[in-house]
Amino acid sequence: MKCVIEGKNVKVFGRAVQALSRVGDELWLDPTVKGLALRSVSSAQSAYACFIFSPLFFQQYSLGGAPKQSSETVKCKLLLKSLLPLFRCLTSIERNVECCQISVSASSDWVVFQFFCRHGITKTHNLRFQEKEALQAEFASRLCRNVLKAPARLLGDVVMHFPLFQEEITLSTTPLRFSLRNYEDSSESQVKMMYTEMSLHPDEFEHFQVDVDSKITFCLKELKGFLSFTESHCLPVSVHFDSAGKPVCFSVEDLLFEATVVLATLTDPESTDSIQPAGTQVHATSRCVDVAALHVKTHRADEESASVNASPASSVICALLFKAVSSEQDDGVCAATPPVLAGDTDDEEMMEELCPRSPSP
Amino acid sequence: MPLSTQCQDDDKKYVLVASLDNARNLSNILKAITFKDHAIFTATSNGLQVTVEYCKTLQASAFIQTEIFQEFTIKEDLVAFQINLTVLLDCLNIFGGSPVAGTSTALQMCYKGYGYPLTLYLEEGGVVTVCKIKTQEPEELIDFDFCSTNVINQVILQSESLKEAFSELDMTSEVLTITMSPSRPYFRLSTFGNSGNAHYDYSKDSDMMEMFRCTKTQTNRYKMSLLKPSTKALALSCKVSVRTDNRGFLSLQYLIRNDDGQHSYVDFFCCPDEEGEEE
């Protein structure tokens, strides 16, 4: 595979790498006919992000080798800590880099990132990769009963009011109201907490469809990384979600790329009132990381497979159907395609009975 | 404000008296070589040289010429002593490290000779501080025997382009190799770290390249830990000259311009890394 990114698009690519680095430690690089996909999943498998750059984004984009199936194209996995330093200083990239060439060849172990800079300077980075089938999660966004579309800066402006250390936030929606509030673990002292809540009127959104009142809690860190990316492009953000326990998906799209982040949400079998102070919580710690929500894995069953929990039920907790690169139309396991899987949504009832792990201490 | 009045009475006793209206013209340069506590001060009629050595493989010297000083009087051909550089810098910055616009610290250094401390008179805003720093027997400096006749390759670059490269260098790499060649890649810095390797190539036609004189292709390895201290000097400099000789020894010479537009130099000499010399 060989592609060339010119000028200002290098910065866009760099921002995508930075957003992915806030989700997981590894980056899956998947060059396909539809474009170059960059994906990452958090170690707890509670967040998944995917950026797909269409061939139009590149000055030159070729999959190399014979124009056959993608079986000739190398799909690989890189460590984000090796890749991130190349794109750490975006202002310097903007100032100096004229174009960036990325190439992967099946015959070597290297992904080569070559930056052609002003003043006749060339920077070449050869990064070792692990050959790996594409990572993919599937998310049934059409099955989500609530869909919002927020104008470009709205979500970023709201989220910036939460303290930097705030880990999780709760999004509550009714047909008449949207609010975001910081989430506190009831086991922690409530005296020292600072509560922040932001409410918005549906009119602030470009599209506001709330068919079911919902209250979902998810991690803020991965979302922030994603929002930094979207803000710089002034793109409206679509949000697909349903009730607590089902994943929430934030996405943007443009002619040149699409970006998505899917986050697991806490399941909350209790009624959705304000935070229960007493120990009626199902789990002792309510961190998102304890919820093995997303079923994301790579094609070949190997050490990467999402058997985070031994329990078979939890392996189908969240059905994710996301039409990314795959052209397959059905949900559930697709035989030929790499990705993963998702259980199908017949298991919804199972989800409700399910107690996410972490028995109370 | 010159402090010449301070030393008047003892004038005859001092073998070295040097004054600066702005002590920063000295302290800034010394910062570029403070990777070790002790330094050797050598003064001649040409000016002041301050040298720091590390493990007999790295030597850094700062040169402050006579012209930079408002007063420079030396009564012997050569005056040399060893002194704690960290302490000296602390004294030079005694009125605070960060410069306030419009004010500067004036300095007068006086030395009576062997066995005597180095006396510093520092003045700012009418307040005078006197510092006396112990001196020691100067250790013998290694002669790297780097002479221009043995130089095989030389380039002079504008520091700006190198600053960025050095700030991005993969620190997990134990060595930095420098390739200089009359043909591609002309001038290349390479690292070999945990995640892979990286190469920074500077074309000979680059507008950052002020001089390019390479006669033979050479690739030499240097320990990253030895080159890291030079980044301070690089940060202060506007130009850098990179030379390698027939033994693979590296000479980095940094041109530093002070607030008054005068030039001082910092030289680094570094031995190549002998281990595993295959390319």
XYZ file of C-alpha atoms in Angstrom:
640
model
C 0.000 0.000 0.000
C 1.269 3.439 -0.715
C -0.421 6.735 -0.165
C 0.600 10.360 -0.166
C -1.024 13.007 1.971
C -0.386 16.537 0.935
C -0.021 19.719 2.932
C -2.798 20.577 5.299
C -4.282 17.079 5.272
C -1.231 15.811 7.120
C -2.443 17.787 10.098
C -5.906 16.207 9.792
C -4.325 12.787 9.752
C -2.216 13.740 12.745
C -5.285 14.814 14.665
C -6.907 11.480 13.953
C -3.838 9.716 15.350
C -3.994 11.882 18.455
C -7.701 11.152 18.940
C -7.030 7.417 18.544
C -4.227 7.582 21.067
C -6.756 8.694 23.656
C -8.769 5.570 23.059
C -6.290 2.718 22.926
C -2.654 1.736 22.821
C -2.614 0.165 19.407
C -3.641 1.317 16.014
C -4.977 -1.000 13.332
C -4.157 0.167 9.852
C -6.443 -1.241 7.226
C -6.020 -0.100 3.640
C -8.991 -0.980 1.486
C -10.477 0.067 -1.768
C -12.870 2.352 0.057
C -10.121 4.121 1.873
C -7.588 3.864 4.640
C -9.077 2.898 7.964
C -7.404 3.642 11.273
C -8.923 1.936 14.256
C -8.263 1.516 17.915
C -9.959 -0.073 20.866
C -9.376 0.546 24.538
C -7.711 -2.168 26.572
C -10.896 -2.707 28.533
C -12.776 -2.915 25.281
C -15.111 -0.197 26.393
C -14.286 2.279 23.660
C -13.711 1.880 19.971
C -12.739 4.525 17.462
C -12.492 4.389 13.724
C -11.326 6.945 11.204
C -11.710 6.184 7.532
C -10.015 8.389 4.995
C -11.441 8.049 1.522
C -9.075 7.875 -1.446
C -10.056 11.490 -2.212
C -8.292 12.574 0.940
C -4.957 11.513 -0.518
C -2.934 13.046 -3.266
C -2.143 9.520 -4.267
C -3.638 6.290 -2.992
C -2.737 2.874 -4.268
C -3.149 -0.477 -2.676
C -0.187 -1.779 -4.510
C 0.478 -5.224 -5.833
C -2.007 -6.705 -8.209
C -5.368 -5.020 -8.278
C -6.908 -8.074 -6.710
C -8.641 -8.625 -3.504
C -7.485 -7.071 -0.326
C -5.777 -10.335 0.352
C -2.741 -8.754 -1.244
C -2.910 -5.727 0.952
C -1.171 -5.845 4.232
C -3.271 -5.071 7.235
C -1.315 -4.292 10.266
C -1.190 -3.122 13.799
C 1.148 -0.468 15.174
C 1.856 0.733 18.637
C 0.430 4.168 19.126
C 3.313 5.153 21.344
C 5.601 4.691 18.344
C 3.343 6.536 15.962
C 2.178 9.398 18.128
C 5.568 11.179 18.395
C 5.552 11.595 14.622
C 2.360 13.595 14.855
C 2.763 15.171 18.235
C 3.510 18.712 17.210
C 0.855 19.650 14.696
C 1.835 23.300 14.429
C 5.294 22.285 13.382
C 3.829 19.857 10.856
C 1.640 22.592 9.475
C 4.603 24.893 9.160
C 7.106 22.516 7.709
C 5.658 19.439 6.128
C 4.873 19.581 2.465
C 3.690 16.042 2.133
C 3.674 12.742 3.920
C 4.034 9.375 2.288
C 2.900 6.207 4.003
C 3.835 2.861 2.603
C 3.508 -0.715 3.714
C 4.921 -3.551 1.782
C 4.018 -7.177 2.222
C 7.629 -8.192 1.974
C 8.921 -6.294 4.946
C 8.001 -5.640 8.541
C 7.970 -1.920 8.237
C 5.432 0.781 7.787
C 7.319 3.734 6.384
C 6.202 7.256 7.168
C 8.153 9.744 5.151
C 7.742 13.471 5.681
C 8.976 15.746 2.930
C 9.575 19.069 4.591
C 10.540 22.553 3.573
C 14.179 23.461 3.181
C 15.040 20.185 1.519
C 14.644 18.179 4.707
C 13.240 14.659 4.630
C 12.263 12.683 7.692
C 11.816 8.958 7.323
C 10.403 6.778 10.063
C 10.371 3.028 9.720
C 7.992 1.546 12.245
C 7.687 -2.108 12.965
C 4.231 -3.516 12.632
C 2.535 -6.732 13.433
C 0.534 -8.213 10.675
C -2.975 -8.420 11.876
C -6.375 -8.729 10.408
C -8.546 -5.700 10.579
C -10.212 -4.744 13.787
C -13.813 -3.933 13.496
C -16.819 -3.436 15.598
C -20.301 -3.385 14.308
C -22.809 -1.052 15.679
C -26.503 -1.093 14.927
C -26.997 2.617 14.714
C -30.271 2.170 12.913
C -31.570 0.276 15.925
C -30.945 3.203 18.226
C -34.123 4.899 19.252
C -32.516 8.220 19.977
C -30.644 10.219 17.432
C -29.237 13.688 17.837
C -27.236 15.873 15.558
C -25.288 18.597 17.265
C -23.765 21.530 15.451
C -19.987 21.589 15.315
C -18.872 23.202 18.528
C -21.840 22.441 20.719
C -20.684 19.256 22.371
C -17.165 20.489 22.796
C -18.383 23.667 24.437
C -20.523 21.691 26.830
C -17.924 19.133 27.723
C -15.209 21.642 28.481
C -16.999 22.761 31.602
C -16.356 19.513 33.362
C -13.242 19.285 35.484
C -10.282 17.763 33.718
C -10.164 14.807 36.024
C -13.798 13.955 35.477
C -13.884 10.431 34.218
C -17.482 9.695 33.415
C -20.476 11.752 32.515
C -24.156 11.007 32.357
C -26.204 12.078 29.422
C -29.908 12.340 30.136
C -32.430 13.000 27.463
C -36.153 13.402 27.254
C -38.000 14.667 24.221
C -37.842 18.130 25.778
C -34.416 18.281 27.308
C -30.810 17.278 26.948
C -28.470 17.376 29.894
C -24.990 16.309 30.762
C -23.923 15.816 34.298
C -20.826 14.479 35.930
C -21.163 10.983 37.234
C -20.137 10.124 40.720
C -19.529 6.785 42.185
C -21.838 6.545 45.161
C -19.173 4.795 47.148
C -17.029 7.904 47.156
C -17.598 10.704 49.549
C -20.290 13.014 48.313
C -19.285 15.876 50.534
C -16.228 16.756 48.512
C -17.802 16.475 45.112
C -18.468 19.321 42.799
C -21.504 18.725 40.682
C -21.739 20.153 37.241
C -24.756 19.904 35.033
C -25.359 21.440 31.663
C -28.750 21.459 30.015
C -29.637 22.251 26.491
C -32.901 22.856 24.751
C -33.682 20.641 21.756
C -33.583 23.740 19.555
C -29.849 23.863 19.947
C -29.566 20.712 17.866
C -29.858 20.298 14.160
C -31.823 17.133 14.736
C -33.339 15.939 17.995
C -35.149 12.647 18.072
C -35.680 11.117 21.477
C -38.108 8.222 21.301
C -37.262 6.887 24.697
C -36.150 8.793 27.756
C -32.695 7.693 28.524
C -29.870 8.222 30.893
C -26.505 6.850 29.836
C -23.153 7.086 31.514
C -19.906 6.760 29.636
C -16.261 7.724 29.764
C -15.402 11.274 28.901
C -11.743 10.866 27.986
C -12.286 9.053 24.712
C -15.047 11.413 23.745
C -12.865 14.451 24.363
C -10.200 13.121 22.055
C -12.822 12.660 19.377
C -14.355 16.086 19.916
C -10.963 17.790 19.552
C -10.792 16.221 16.158
C -14.279 17.200 15.080
C -14.080 20.769 16.288
C -11.154 21.550 14.110
C -13.260 20.579 11.108
C -16.490 22.318 12.090
C -18.530 19.240 11.379
C -21.827 18.450 13.076
C -21.697 15.427 15.318
C -24.324 12.694 15.168
C -25.124 10.832 18.343
C -26.903 7.487 18.316
C -27.910 5.924 21.554
C -30.584 4.022 23.344
C -31.070 3.015 26.945
C -28.438 2.486 29.593
C -26.217 -0.469 28.877
C -26.310 -0.072 25.136
C -23.407 1.676 23.483
C -23.460 5.262 22.361
C -21.990 6.249 19.050
C -20.647 9.651 18.086
C -19.842 10.195 14.452
C -18.977 12.795 11.876
C -18.674 12.571 8.180
C -17.388 14.599 5.348
C -16.446 14.010 1.726
C -12.961 13.043 2.645
C -13.339 11.055 5.822
C -15.653 9.654 8.404
C -14.897 9.288 12.055
C -16.719 7.313 14.706
C -16.284 6.560 18.316
C -18.412 3.974 20.074
C -18.467 3.973 23.837
C -19.856 1.456 26.236
C -22.354 2.740 28.745
C -23.034 1.605 32.251
C -25.970 -0.660 32.675
C -28.360 0.568 35.278
C -31.244 -1.729 35.987
C -32.547 0.691 38.636
C -34.956 3.370 37.679
C -33.390 6.311 36.074
C -33.690 8.824 38.821
C -30.925 10.977 40.066
C -27.973 9.110 41.391
C -28.891 6.641 44.090
C -26.881 7.372 47.158
C -27.409 4.092 48.892
C -25.708 0.872 47.977
C -28.340 -0.259 45.590
C -25.864 -0.105 42.823
C -25.372 -3.328 41.063
C -21.669 -3.002 40.986
C -19.243 -1.755 43.504
C -17.297 0.501 41.283
C -19.104 2.039 38.439
C -16.283 2.617 36.137
C -16.944 2.167 32.491
C -13.967 -0.075 32.300
C -15.731 -2.649 34.358
C -18.416 -2.989 31.833
C -17.350 -5.374 29.158
C -19.664 -3.662 26.847
C -18.245 -3.714 23.427
C -17.608 -6.861 21.644
C -14.805 -6.016 19.394
C -12.325 -8.423 18.060
C -10.262 -9.342 15.106
C -10.935 -11.987 12.629
C -8.741 -14.789 13.662
C -9.386 -15.986 17.116
C -6.179 -15.240 18.810
C -5.016 -13.567 21.951
C -6.823 -10.447 20.909
C -10.242 -11.993 21.085
C -12.558 -10.254 23.389
C -12.898 -12.908 25.955
C -12.546 -10.422 28.677
C -15.163 -12.256 30.627
C -15.439 -15.943 30.921
C -19.180 -15.726 31.069
C -20.757 -16.505 27.747
C -23.597 -14.093 28.271
C -21.347 -11.104 28.546
C -19.804 -11.872 25.234
C -22.947 -10.629 23.601
C -23.598 -7.699 25.766
C -23.614 -5.077 23.201
C -24.516 -5.813 19.702
C -22.601 -3.490 17.555
C -23.401 -3.192 13.955
C -21.414 -0.620 12.170
C -21.188 -0.488 8.453
C -17.693 0.624 8.077
C -15.549 -0.894 5.488
C -17.386 -4.118 5.185
C -19.952 -4.274 2.458
C -21.844 -7.024 4.210
C -25.359 -6.018 5.026
C -26.423 -8.360 7.744
C -25.892 -8.250 11.419
C -24.381 -11.005 13.357
C -21.380 -12.906 12.306
C -20.352 -12.535 8.743
C -18.526 -15.547 7.618
C -16.072 -14.131 5.178
C -15.364 -10.739 6.639
C -12.758 -10.106 9.213
C -14.605 -8.381 11.824
C -15.935 -9.147 14.692
C -18.810 -9.673 16.048
C -21.352 -8.919 17.668
C -23.927 -10.915 18.980
C -27.260 -9.956 17.669
C -29.841 -7.945 19.384
C -32.049 -10.886 20.292
C -30.075 -10.952 23.440
C -31.464 -7.709 24.756
C -33.386 -9.405 27.509
C -30.256 -11.163 28.523
C -28.614 -7.824 28.894
C -31.176 -6.589 31.285
C -30.781 -9.469 33.642
C -27.166 -9.273 33.373
C -25.132 -7.947 36.160
C -21.901 -6.648 34.863
C -19.107 -8.211 36.741
C -17.391 -6.756 39.744
C -19.338 -8.304 42.537
C -19.592 -5.933 45.433
C -16.644 -6.285 47.699
C 27.496 50.328 35.538
C 31.119 49.260 35.669
C 32.436 48.116 38.958
C 35.975 49.186 38.313
C 35.980 51.052 41.592
C 35.673 47.832 43.546
C 38.967 46.407 42.504
C 41.017 49.573 42.413
C 42.856 49.126 45.674
C 43.844 45.570 44.944
C 44.542 46.171 41.293
C 48.133 45.225 41.509
C 47.354 41.937 43.205
C 44.912 40.533 40.643
C 46.226 38.484 37.780
C 42.862 38.544 36.085
C 40.133 41.160 36.092
C 37.198 40.869 33.720
C 34.083 43.053 33.666
C 30.777 42.772 31.925
C 27.929 45.269 31.936
C 25.555 42.392 31.435
C 26.396 39.205 33.291
C 24.029 37.307 31.050
C 26.567 37.524 28.274
C 28.539 35.051 30.330
C 25.875 33.090 32.194
C 23.873 32.222 29.086
C 26.869 30.669 27.420
C 27.877 28.773 30.499
C 24.403 27.263 30.688
C 25.144 25.577 27.376
C 27.888 23.486 28.936
C 26.652 22.763 32.445
C 26.287 19.053 32.229
C 28.960 18.545 34.840
C 29.601 20.325 38.077
C 33.211 21.240 37.523
C 34.784 23.270 34.781
C 38.271 24.424 33.933
C 38.661 28.139 33.380
C 41.515 29.146 31.124
C 42.172 32.817 30.466
C 44.599 34.212 27.938
C 44.874 37.532 26.201
C 42.368 36.169 23.665
C 39.662 35.803 26.223
C 38.124 33.226 28.460
C 37.660 29.531 27.782
C 35.527 27.370 30.043
C 35.787 23.618 29.486
C 33.803 20.672 30.800
C 34.722 17.054 30.230
C 32.767 13.855 30.595
C 34.162 10.364 30.835
C 37.073 11.233 28.616
C 34.761 10.880 25.634
C 33.093 14.258 25.496
C 34.538 17.696 25.876
C 32.664 20.972 25.675
C 34.224 24.407 25.689
C 32.741 27.867 25.693
C 34.811 30.717 24.300
C 34.157 34.276 25.304
C 36.516 36.606 23.506
C 38.179 39.606 25.046
C 36.067 41.952 22.927
C 32.920 40.857 24.685
C 34.173 42.136 28.015
C 34.037 45.782 28.932
C 37.305 45.291 30.732
C 39.704 42.377 30.462
C 43.076 42.624 32.126
C 45.384 39.658 32.419
C 48.819 39.837 33.963
C 50.102 36.414 32.986
C 50.187 34.556 29.697
C 47.862 31.892 31.001
C 45.655 31.796 34.027
C 43.892 28.512 34.763
C 41.849 27.089 37.602
C 39.052 24.632 38.205
C 35.808 25.797 39.722
C 32.325 24.516 40.486
C 30.296 25.650 37.524
C 26.916 25.152 39.172
C 27.900 27.416 42.024
C 29.278 29.987 39.639
C 26.055 30.054 37.672
C 24.024 30.380 40.846
C 26.098 33.404 41.787
C 25.808 34.986 38.370
C 22.063 34.640 38.669
C 21.932 35.797 42.234
C 19.555 38.615 41.427
C 17.146 36.190 39.851
C 17.397 34.174 36.694
C 14.623 35.834 34.738
C 15.583 39.127 33.176
C 13.524 42.196 33.935
C 13.315 44.530 30.981
C 15.693 47.417 31.171
C 17.842 46.074 33.978
C 20.896 43.940 33.858
C 23.349 42.598 36.346
C 26.832 44.013 36.082
C 29.729 41.704 36.839
C 33.338 42.007 37.736
C 35.440 38.860 38.170
C 38.731 39.094 39.958
C 41.337 36.425 40.563
C 44.537 36.803 42.520
C 46.180 33.638 41.315
C 46.893 30.118 42.413
C 45.278 29.227 45.718
C 42.950 32.209 45.778
C 39.190 32.122 45.293
C 37.478 33.686 42.321
C 35.815 36.887 43.518
C 32.670 38.076 41.828
C 31.179 41.522 42.322
C 27.619 41.606 41.067
C 25.525 44.737 40.976
C 21.970 45.404 40.052
C 19.895 48.446 40.858
C 22.465 49.784 43.288
C 22.710 46.546 45.273
C 26.122 44.915 45.293
C 26.809 41.284 46.105
C 30.246 39.844 46.622
C 30.808 36.137 46.013
C 34.014 34.251 46.627
C 34.157 30.815 45.067
C 36.867 28.316 45.864
C 39.147 27.327 43.059
C 40.972 24.052 42.574
C 43.969 22.742 40.757
C 42.922 22.445 37.139
C 42.831 18.873 35.883
C 44.534 18.157 32.671
C 42.311 18.517 29.688
C 42.271 15.846 27.034
C 43.596 16.938 23.741
C 41.222 15.488 21.204
C 43.767 16.318 18.571
C 41.113 17.477 16.221
C 42.801 19.522 13.580
C 41.391 20.943 10.416
C 43.800 19.087 8.180
C 42.223 15.802 9.220
C 38.697 16.949 8.663
C 37.019 14.800 6.077
C 33.527 16.218 6.077
C 32.036 19.490 7.161
C 28.651 21.103 6.963
C 27.400 24.340 8.419
C 23.691 24.442 9.104
C 21.326 27.021 10.448
C 20.483 25.821 13.924
C 16.766 26.156 13.492
C 16.529 23.116 11.265
C 18.565 20.975 13.623
C 16.724 22.114 16.725
C 13.555 20.479 15.562
C 15.293 17.273 14.607
C 17.007 17.028 17.970
C 13.788 17.660 19.840
C 12.153 14.819 17.960
C 14.944 12.296 18.236
C 13.865 8.907 19.466
C 15.380 8.735 22.914
C 14.955 4.990 23.136
C 17.823 4.765 20.682
C 21.184 4.342 22.355
C 23.090 5.744 19.477
C 22.819 8.497 16.950
C 24.563 7.872 13.663
C 25.689 10.721 11.504
C 26.189 10.072 7.823
C 27.939 12.639 5.696
C 28.466 12.070 2.038
C 29.096 13.885 -1.219
C 26.126 11.971 -2.626
C 22.687 11.154 -1.218
C 21.673 11.332 1.559
C 24.318 14.103 1.970
C 23.750 14.708 5.670
C 21.724 12.249 7.719
C 20.976 11.741 11.380
C 19.654 8.300 12.281
C 18.255 6.674 15.379
C 17.490 3.030 16.104
C 14.932 2.817 18.825
C 12.484 0.304 20.237
C 9.791 0.868 17.706
C 11.888 1.209 14.611
C 14.397 3.549 13.093
C 14.255 7.128 11.914
C 16.343 9.169 9.514
C 16.582 12.926 9.160
C 18.059 13.903 5.816
C 19.316 17.352 4.910
C 19.887 17.923 1.250
C 23.043 19.745 0.252
C 20.886 22.176 -1.666
C 18.768 22.987 1.334
C 18.559 26.664 2.131
C 19.352 25.727 5.700
C 22.725 24.425 4.561
C 25.199 27.289 4.628
C 28.196 25.258 3.720
C 28.572 21.735 2.438
C 32.030 20.292 2.115
C 31.951 16.494 2.106
C 34.709 14.582 0.429
C 33.989 11.009 1.418
C 31.006 9.005 2.617
C 31.278 8.428 6.332
C 28.844 7.037 8.862
C 29.766 7.308 12.496
C 27.950 6.260 15.632
C 27.848 8.276 18.791
C 26.211 7.474 22.067
C 23.001 9.418 22.424
C 23.807 10.153 26.051
C 26.912 12.017 24.939
C 25.153 14.116 22.379
C 22.202 15.013 24.508
C 24.079 17.722 26.475
C 24.787 19.521 23.232
C 21.121 20.290 22.735
C 21.392 23.152 25.223
C 24.049 24.801 23.138
C 22.036 24.115 20.017
C 19.030 25.849 21.509
C 21.054 29.007 22.118
C 22.870 29.030 18.831
C 22.075 30.422 15.423
C 24.490 28.313 13.408
C 26.232 25.021 13.878
C 29.217 23.523 12.141
C 29.481 19.738 12.075
C 32.831 18.191 11.272
C 34.156 14.657 11.335
C 37.747 13.634 10.947
C 39.481 10.536 9.709
C 39.040 8.809 13.087
C 35.329 9.476 13.210
C 35.667 12.073 15.946
C 32.913 14.613 15.883
C 33.266 18.330 16.326
C 30.152 20.414 16.817
C 30.729 24.125 16.899
C 27.896 26.423 17.861
C 27.783 30.130 17.124
C 25.900 32.006 19.797
C 24.841 35.587 19.438
C 24.323 37.510 22.646
C 21.944 40.358 23.412
C 24.415 42.887 22.070
C 24.906 41.038 18.803
C 28.346 39.759 19.685
C 29.479 36.241 18.932
C 30.692 33.550 21.242
C 31.397 29.923 20.468
C 30.727 26.622 22.106
C 32.623 23.569 20.894
C 31.748 19.957 21.520
C 34.148 17.135 20.760
C 32.845 13.619 20.894
C 34.443 10.209 20.420
C 32.689 7.724 18.174
C 31.059 4.676 19.718
C 33.388 1.813 19.057
C 31.082 -1.061 19.881
C 29.709 -3.058 17.009
C 31.060 -0.900 14.286
C 29.420 -2.588 11.325
C 27.005 -0.367 9.507
